Amino acid sequence: MTLENCPQVLIDRKEIEVAVQRLANEITRDYKDKHPLIIVMLKGSFIFAADLIRRLDFPLEIEFLRLSSYGEKKESSGSVNIVQGLHVPIKDRHVLILEDIIDTGHTISFLMNYLGKMRSASLKLCALSDKPSRRQVPITIDYLGFTVPNKFIVGYGIDWDEKYRYLPDICVIE
Ligand code: PRP
């Protein structure tokens, strides 16, 4: 990776805005009377979550969870670590997870197993983007923004080695 590898826009901010509103409409339809607990996956989902949650005009609570599997590599290691765990019980709560990207599926598979033992009333996944060509474990995505090609995606919260999260569009780097 060199500075010459300039990120190219794949999905621009207007398209993102339209998709986030669509997701907000779907989530409002399904959760407006359920007082859900929304779990935001750090760090990558922070911008997506901030934009989406401001469009949800009904009672909800927000928690943050941080897992890590990539480190400085572009490839998932397959071994997922809990960096910051949950501090509230989810038993009998309607839980909705917000993720920025589903790639191999290892991270969300680990999380679903972890949370799946906690007897929530329901457990669903909303992902901004999905890269199905890379999947190694099957994942059900209940609410999806975009399907993306098998390229390295950065921007709108998503990093490469902690860089590029600040980009307002979803971009690709070679
Ligand atoms: C990224 C991304 C997802 C995960 C997807 O997180 O935010 O959580 O990888 O990859 P997978 O489907 O192959 O498991 P990362 O571990 O890079 O942490 P970050 O959110 O702090 O960037």
mmCIF file of N, CA and C in Angstrom, residues 50-124:
data_model
loop_
_atom_site.group_PDB
_atom_site.id
_atom_site.type_symbol
_atom_site.label_atom_id
_atom_site.label_comp_id
_atom_site.label_asym_id
_atom_site.label_seq_id
_atom_site.Cartn_x
_atom_site.Cartn_y
_atom_site.Cartn_z
ATOM 1 N N ALA A 50 -24.477 6.371 13.554
ATOM 2 C CA ALA A 50 -24.874 7.752 13.889
ATOM 3 C C ALA A 50 -25.904 8.266 12.888
ATOM 4 N N ASP A 51 -25.709 7.979 11.613
ATOM 5 C CA ASP A 51 -26.663 8.435 10.594
ATOM 6 C C ASP A 51 -27.988 7.680 10.680
ATOM 7 N N LEU A 52 -27.913 6.366 10.877
ATOM 8 C CA LEU A 52 -29.135 5.548 10.899
ATOM 9 C C LEU A 52 -29.979 5.852 12.144
ATOM 10 N N ILE A 53 -29.337 5.883 13.296
ATOM 11 C CA ILE A 53 -30.085 6.009 14.549
ATOM 12 C C ILE A 53 -30.781 7.371 14.636
ATOM 13 N N ARG A 54 -30.202 8.398 14.017
ATOM 14 C CA ARG A 54 -30.874 9.707 14.018
ATOM 15 C C ARG A 54 -32.137 9.712 13.176
ATOM 16 N N ARG A 55 -32.338 8.658 12.394
ATOM 17 C CA ARG A 55 -33.562 8.547 11.592
ATOM 18 C C ARG A 55 -34.587 7.613 12.239
ATOM 19 N N LEU A 56 -34.286 7.124 13.433
ATOM 20 C CA LEU A 56 -35.216 6.231 14.130
ATOM 21 C C LEU A 56 -35.905 7.029 15.229
ATOM 22 N N ASP A 57 -37.168 7.360 15.008
ATOM 23 C CA ASP A 57 -37.872 8.261 15.926
ATOM 24 C C ASP A 57 -38.845 7.455 16.791
ATOM 25 N N PHE A 58 -38.291 6.576 17.613
ATOM 26 C CA PHE A 58 -39.111 5.784 18.541
ATOM 27 C C PHE A 58 -38.193 5.338 19.678
ATOM 28 N N PRO A 59 -38.750 4.865 20.801
ATOM 29 C CA PRO A 59 -37.906 4.526 21.943
ATOM 30 C C PRO A 59 -36.951 3.358 21.647
ATOM 31 N N LEU A 60 -35.687 3.561 21.962
ATOM 32 C CA LEU A 60 -34.681 2.511 21.772
ATOM 33 C C LEU A 60 -33.506 2.808 22.697
ATOM 34 N N GLU A 61 -32.656 1.821 22.880
ATOM 35 C CA GLU A 61 -31.424 2.017 23.636
ATOM 36 C C GLU A 61 -30.242 1.588 22.780
ATOM 37 N N ILE A 62 -29.088 2.134 23.103
ATOM 38 C CA ILE A 62 -27.893 1.903 22.280
ATOM 39 C C ILE A 62 -26.759 1.399 23.162
ATOM 40 N N GLU A 63 -26.105 0.342 22.703
ATOM 41 C CA GLU A 63 -24.903 -0.167 23.372
ATOM 42 C C GLU A 63 -23.817 -0.349 22.323
ATOM 43 N N PHE A 64 -22.589 -0.409 22.793
ATOM 44 C CA PHE A 64 -21.447 -0.554 21.899
ATOM 45 C C PHE A 64 -20.676 -1.828 22.238
ATOM 46 N N LEU A 65 -20.194 -2.471 21.195
ATOM 47 C CA LEU A 65 -19.443 -3.706 21.367
ATOM 48 C C LEU A 65 -18.272 -3.632 20.393
ATOM 49 N N ARG A 66 -17.126 -4.056 20.844
ATOM 50 C CA ARG A 66 -15.977 -4.014 19.943
ATOM 51 C C ARG A 66 -15.306 -5.371 19.875
ATOM 52 N N LEU A 67 -15.310 -5.933 18.690
ATOM 53 C CA LEU A 67 -14.586 -7.167 18.401
ATOM 54 C C LEU A 67 -13.476 -6.816 17.425
ATOM 55 N N SER A 68 -12.529 -7.690 17.286
ATOM 56 C CA SER A 68 -11.473 -7.422 16.332
ATOM 57 C C SER A 68 -10.968 -8.721 15.736
ATOM 58 N N SER A 69 -10.775 -8.720 14.424
ATOM 59 C CA SER A 69 -10.211 -9.913 13.797
ATOM 60 C C SER A 69 -9.171 -9.577 12.744
ATOM 61 N N TYR A 70 -9.089 -8.319 12.335
ATOM 62 C CA TYR A 70 -8.217 -8.001 11.207
ATOM 63 C C TYR A 70 -6.819 -7.540 11.597
ATOM 64 N N GLY A 71 -6.706 -6.773 12.695
ATOM 65 C CA GLY A 71 -5.416 -6.181 13.033
ATOM 66 C C GLY A 71 -4.925 -5.314 11.897
ATOM 67 N N GLU A 72 -3.667 -5.480 11.524
ATOM 68 C CA GLU A 72 -3.107 -4.644 10.464
ATOM 69 C C GLU A 72 -3.226 -5.319 9.101
ATOM 70 N N LYS A 73 -3.869 -6.491 9.069
ATOM 71 C CA LYS A 73 -3.914 -7.244 7.816
ATOM 72 C C LYS A 73 -5.187 -6.917 7.040
ATOM 73 N N LYS A 74 -5.155 -7.164 5.734
ATOM 74 C CA LYS A 74 -6.351 -7.000 4.919
ATOM 75 C C LYS A 74 -7.253 -8.222 5.034
ATOM 76 N N GLU A 75 -6.668 -9.350 5.423
ATOM 77 C CA GLU A 75 -7.435 -10.596 5.515
ATOM 78 C C GLU A 75 -7.889 -10.821 6.945
ATOM 79 N N SER A 76 -9.109 -11.348 7.110
ATOM 80 C CA SER A 76 -9.569 -11.734 8.436
ATOM 81 C C SER A 76 -8.715 -12.889 8.930
ATOM 82 N N SER A 77 -8.351 -12.840 10.203
ATOM 83 C CA SER A 77 -7.557 -13.929 10.761
ATOM 84 C C SER A 77 -8.427 -15.143 11.063
ATOM 85 N N GLY A 78 -9.742 -14.927 11.145
ATOM 86 C CA GLY A 78 -10.644 -16.020 11.497
ATOM 87 C C GLY A 78 -10.765 -16.185 12.993
ATOM 88 N N SER A 79 -9.845 -15.614 13.737
ATOM 89 C CA SER A 79 -9.904 -15.703 15.193
ATOM 90 C C SER A 79 -10.354 -14.346 15.730
ATOM 91 N N VAL A 80 -11.520 -14.330 16.393
ATOM 92 C CA VAL A 80 -12.160 -13.063 16.783
ATOM 93 C C VAL A 80 -11.928 -12.834 18.279
ATOM 94 N N ASN A 81 -11.588 -11.600 18.617
ATOM 95 C CA ASN A 81 -11.364 -11.234 20.023
ATOM 96 C C ASN A 81 -12.406 -10.224 20.479
ATOM 97 N N ILE A 82 -12.821 -10.345 21.755
ATOM 98 C CA ILE A 82 -13.677 -9.312 22.344
ATOM 99 C C ILE A 82 -12.766 -8.242 22.929
ATOM 100 N N VAL A 83 -12.821 -7.057 22.352
ATOM 101 C CA VAL A 83 -12.008 -5.942 22.847
ATOM 102 C C VAL A 83 -12.799 -5.154 23.893
ATOM 103 N N GLN A 84 -14.086 -4.971 23.628
ATOM 104 C CA GLN A 84 -14.975 -4.303 24.599
ATOM 105 C C GLN A 84 -16.305 -5.045 24.584
ATOM 106 N N GLY A 85 -16.639 -5.687 25.687
ATOM 107 C CA GLY A 85 -17.846 -6.511 25.756
ATOM 108 C C GLY A 85 -19.080 -5.717 26.132
ATOM 109 N N LEU A 86 -20.201 -6.426 26.250
ATOM 110 C CA LEU A 86 -21.479 -5.791 26.611
ATOM 111 C C LEU A 86 -21.547 -5.582 28.114
ATOM 112 N N HIS A 87 -22.172 -4.490 28.515
ATOM 113 C CA HIS A 87 -22.298 -4.192 29.946
ATOM 114 C C HIS A 87 -23.739 -4.184 30.412
ATOM 115 N N VAL A 88 -24.659 -4.593 29.550
ATOM 116 C CA VAL A 88 -26.074 -4.643 29.957
ATOM 117 C C VAL A 88 -26.640 -6.016 29.612
ATOM 118 N N PRO A 89 -27.627 -6.493 30.386
ATOM 119 C CA PRO A 89 -28.261 -7.768 30.033
ATOM 120 C C PRO A 89 -29.130 -7.610 28.792
ATOM 121 N N ILE A 90 -29.169 -8.640 27.963
ATOM 122 C CA ILE A 90 -30.024 -8.571 26.772
ATOM 123 C C ILE A 90 -31.192 -9.560 26.858
ATOM 124 N N LYS A 91 -31.273 -10.277 27.986
ATOM 125 C CA LYS A 91 -32.350 -11.252 28.154
ATOM 126 C C LYS A 91 -33.700 -10.554 27.953
ATOM 127 N N ASP A 92 -34.555 -11.176 27.119
ATOM 128 C CA ASP A 92 -35.906 -10.699 26.818
ATOM 129 C C ASP A 92 -35.942 -9.376 26.039
ATOM 130 N N ARG A 93 -34.791 -8.891 25.590
ATOM 131 C CA ARG A 93 -34.776 -7.666 24.787
ATOM 132 C C ARG A 93 -34.785 -8.019 23.300
ATOM 133 N N HIS A 94 -35.367 -7.134 22.500
ATOM 134 C CA HIS A 94 -35.260 -7.245 21.048
ATOM 135 C C HIS A 94 -33.948 -6.561 20.650
ATOM 136 N N VAL A 95 -33.014 -7.363 20.145
ATOM 137 C CA VAL A 95 -31.656 -6.870 19.887
ATOM 138 C C VAL A 95 -31.428 -6.755 18.381
ATOM 139 N N LEU A 96 -30.919 -5.597 17.967
ATOM 140 C CA LEU A 96 -30.563 -5.378 16.565
ATOM 141 C C LEU A 96 -29.094 -4.962 16.507
ATOM 142 N N ILE A 97 -28.297 -5.721 15.775
ATOM 143 C CA ILE A 97 -26.859 -5.441 15.633
ATOM 144 C C ILE A 97 -26.642 -4.587 14.386
ATOM 145 N N LEU A 98 -25.825 -3.554 14.518
ATOM 146 C CA LEU A 98 -25.430 -2.749 13.358
ATOM 147 C C LEU A 98 -23.971 -3.030 13.027
ATOM 148 N N GLU A 99 -23.735 -3.489 11.806
ATOM 149 C CA GLU A 99 -22.380 -3.781 11.321
ATOM 150 C C GLU A 99 -22.102 -2.958 10.069
ATOM 151 N N ASP A 100 -20.836 -2.639 9.845
ATOM 152 C CA ASP A 100 -20.478 -1.889 8.642
ATOM 153 C C ASP A 100 -20.306 -2.805 7.437
ATOM 154 N N ILE A 101 -19.660 -3.959 7.646
ATOM 155 C CA ILE A 101 -19.428 -4.847 6.500
ATOM 156 C C ILE A 101 -19.366 -6.297 6.960
ATOM 157 N N ILE A 102 -19.957 -7.178 6.173
ATOM 158 C CA ILE A 102 -19.856 -8.621 6.389
ATOM 159 C C ILE A 102 -18.969 -9.162 5.273
ATOM 160 N N ASP A 103 -17.855 -9.748 5.653
ATOM 161 C CA ASP A 103 -16.866 -10.208 4.674
ATOM 162 C C ASP A 103 -16.800 -11.738 4.752
ATOM 163 N N THR A 104 -15.829 -12.287 5.465
ATOM 164 C CA THR A 104 -15.801 -13.752 5.606
ATOM 165 C C THR A 104 -16.985 -14.258 6.422
ATOM 166 N N GLY A 105 -17.497 -13.397 7.300
ATOM 167 C CA GLY A 105 -18.605 -13.780 8.188
ATOM 168 C C GLY A 105 -18.138 -14.238 9.561
ATOM 169 N N HIS A 106 -16.812 -14.357 9.767
ATOM 170 C CA HIS A 106 -16.315 -14.874 11.053
ATOM 171 C C HIS A 106 -16.714 -13.980 12.229
ATOM 172 N N THR A 107 -16.609 -12.664 12.040
ATOM 173 C CA THR A 107 -16.894 -11.747 13.152
ATOM 174 C C THR A 107 -18.354 -11.864 13.578
ATOM 175 N N ILE A 108 -19.267 -11.803 12.616
ATOM 176 C CA ILE A 108 -20.689 -11.798 12.981
ATOM 177 C C ILE A 108 -21.131 -13.189 13.437
ATOM 178 N N SER A 109 -20.516 -14.231 12.892
ATOM 179 C CA SER A 109 -20.826 -15.580 13.339
ATOM 180 C C SER A 109 -20.444 -15.739 14.812
ATOM 181 N N PHE A 110 -19.245 -15.256 15.168
ATOM 182 C CA PHE A 110 -18.801 -15.290 16.564
ATOM 183 C C PHE A 110 -19.788 -14.516 17.441
ATOM 184 N N LEU A 111 -20.183 -13.350 16.983
ATOM 185 C CA LEU A 111 -21.080 -12.499 17.779
ATOM 186 C C LEU A 111 -22.451 -13.140 17.963
ATOM 187 N N MET A 112 -22.975 -13.733 16.894
ATOM 188 C CA MET A 112 -24.291 -14.376 16.986
ATOM 189 C C MET A 112 -24.244 -15.544 17.989
ATOM 190 N N ASN A 113 -23.143 -16.283 17.993
ATOM 191 C CA ASN A 113 -22.994 -17.355 18.983
ATOM 192 C C ASN A 113 -22.902 -16.793 20.396
ATOM 193 N N TYR A 114 -22.138 -15.723 20.543
ATOM 194 C CA TYR A 114 -21.914 -15.076 21.850
ATOM 195 C C TYR A 114 -23.245 -14.542 22.404
ATOM 196 N N LEU A 115 -23.966 -13.782 21.574
ATOM 197 C CA LEU A 115 -25.230 -13.186 22.032
ATOM 198 C C LEU A 115 -26.366 -14.207 22.039
ATOM 199 N N GLY A 116 -26.250 -15.216 21.182
ATOM 200 C CA GLY A 116 -27.319 -16.204 21.042
ATOM 201 C C GLY A 116 -27.580 -16.998 22.309
ATOM 202 N N LYS A 117 -26.580 -17.025 23.204
ATOM 203 C CA LYS A 117 -26.731 -17.766 24.469
ATOM 204 C C LYS A 117 -27.413 -16.931 25.538
ATOM 205 N N MET A 118 -27.700 -15.677 25.249
ATOM 206 C CA MET A 118 -28.162 -14.757 26.298
ATOM 207 C C MET A 118 -29.680 -14.583 26.344
ATOM 208 N N ARG A 119 -30.405 -15.412 25.629
ATOM 209 C CA ARG A 119 -31.861 -15.486 25.677
ATOM 210 C C ARG A 119 -32.555 -14.146 25.436
ATOM 211 N N SER A 120 -32.113 -13.460 24.404
ATOM 212 C CA SER A 120 -32.819 -12.247 23.974
ATOM 213 C C SER A 120 -34.167 -12.652 23.372
ATOM 214 N N ALA A 121 -35.092 -11.683 23.303
ATOM 215 C CA ALA A 121 -36.402 -11.967 22.694
ATOM 216 C C ALA A 121 -36.257 -12.185 21.193
ATOM 217 N N SER A 122 -35.341 -11.437 20.587
ATOM 218 C CA SER A 122 -35.012 -11.637 19.169
ATOM 219 C C SER A 122 -33.613 -11.084 18.949
ATOM 220 N N LEU A 123 -32.990 -11.532 17.856
ATOM 221 C CA LEU A 123 -31.616 -11.122 17.550
ATOM 222 C C LEU A 123 -31.492 -11.017 16.037
ATOM 223 N N LYS A 124 -31.333 -9.782 15.535
ATOM 224 C CA LYS A 124 -31.248 -9.583 14.088
ATOM 225 C C LYS A 124 -30.047 -8.727 13.735
#
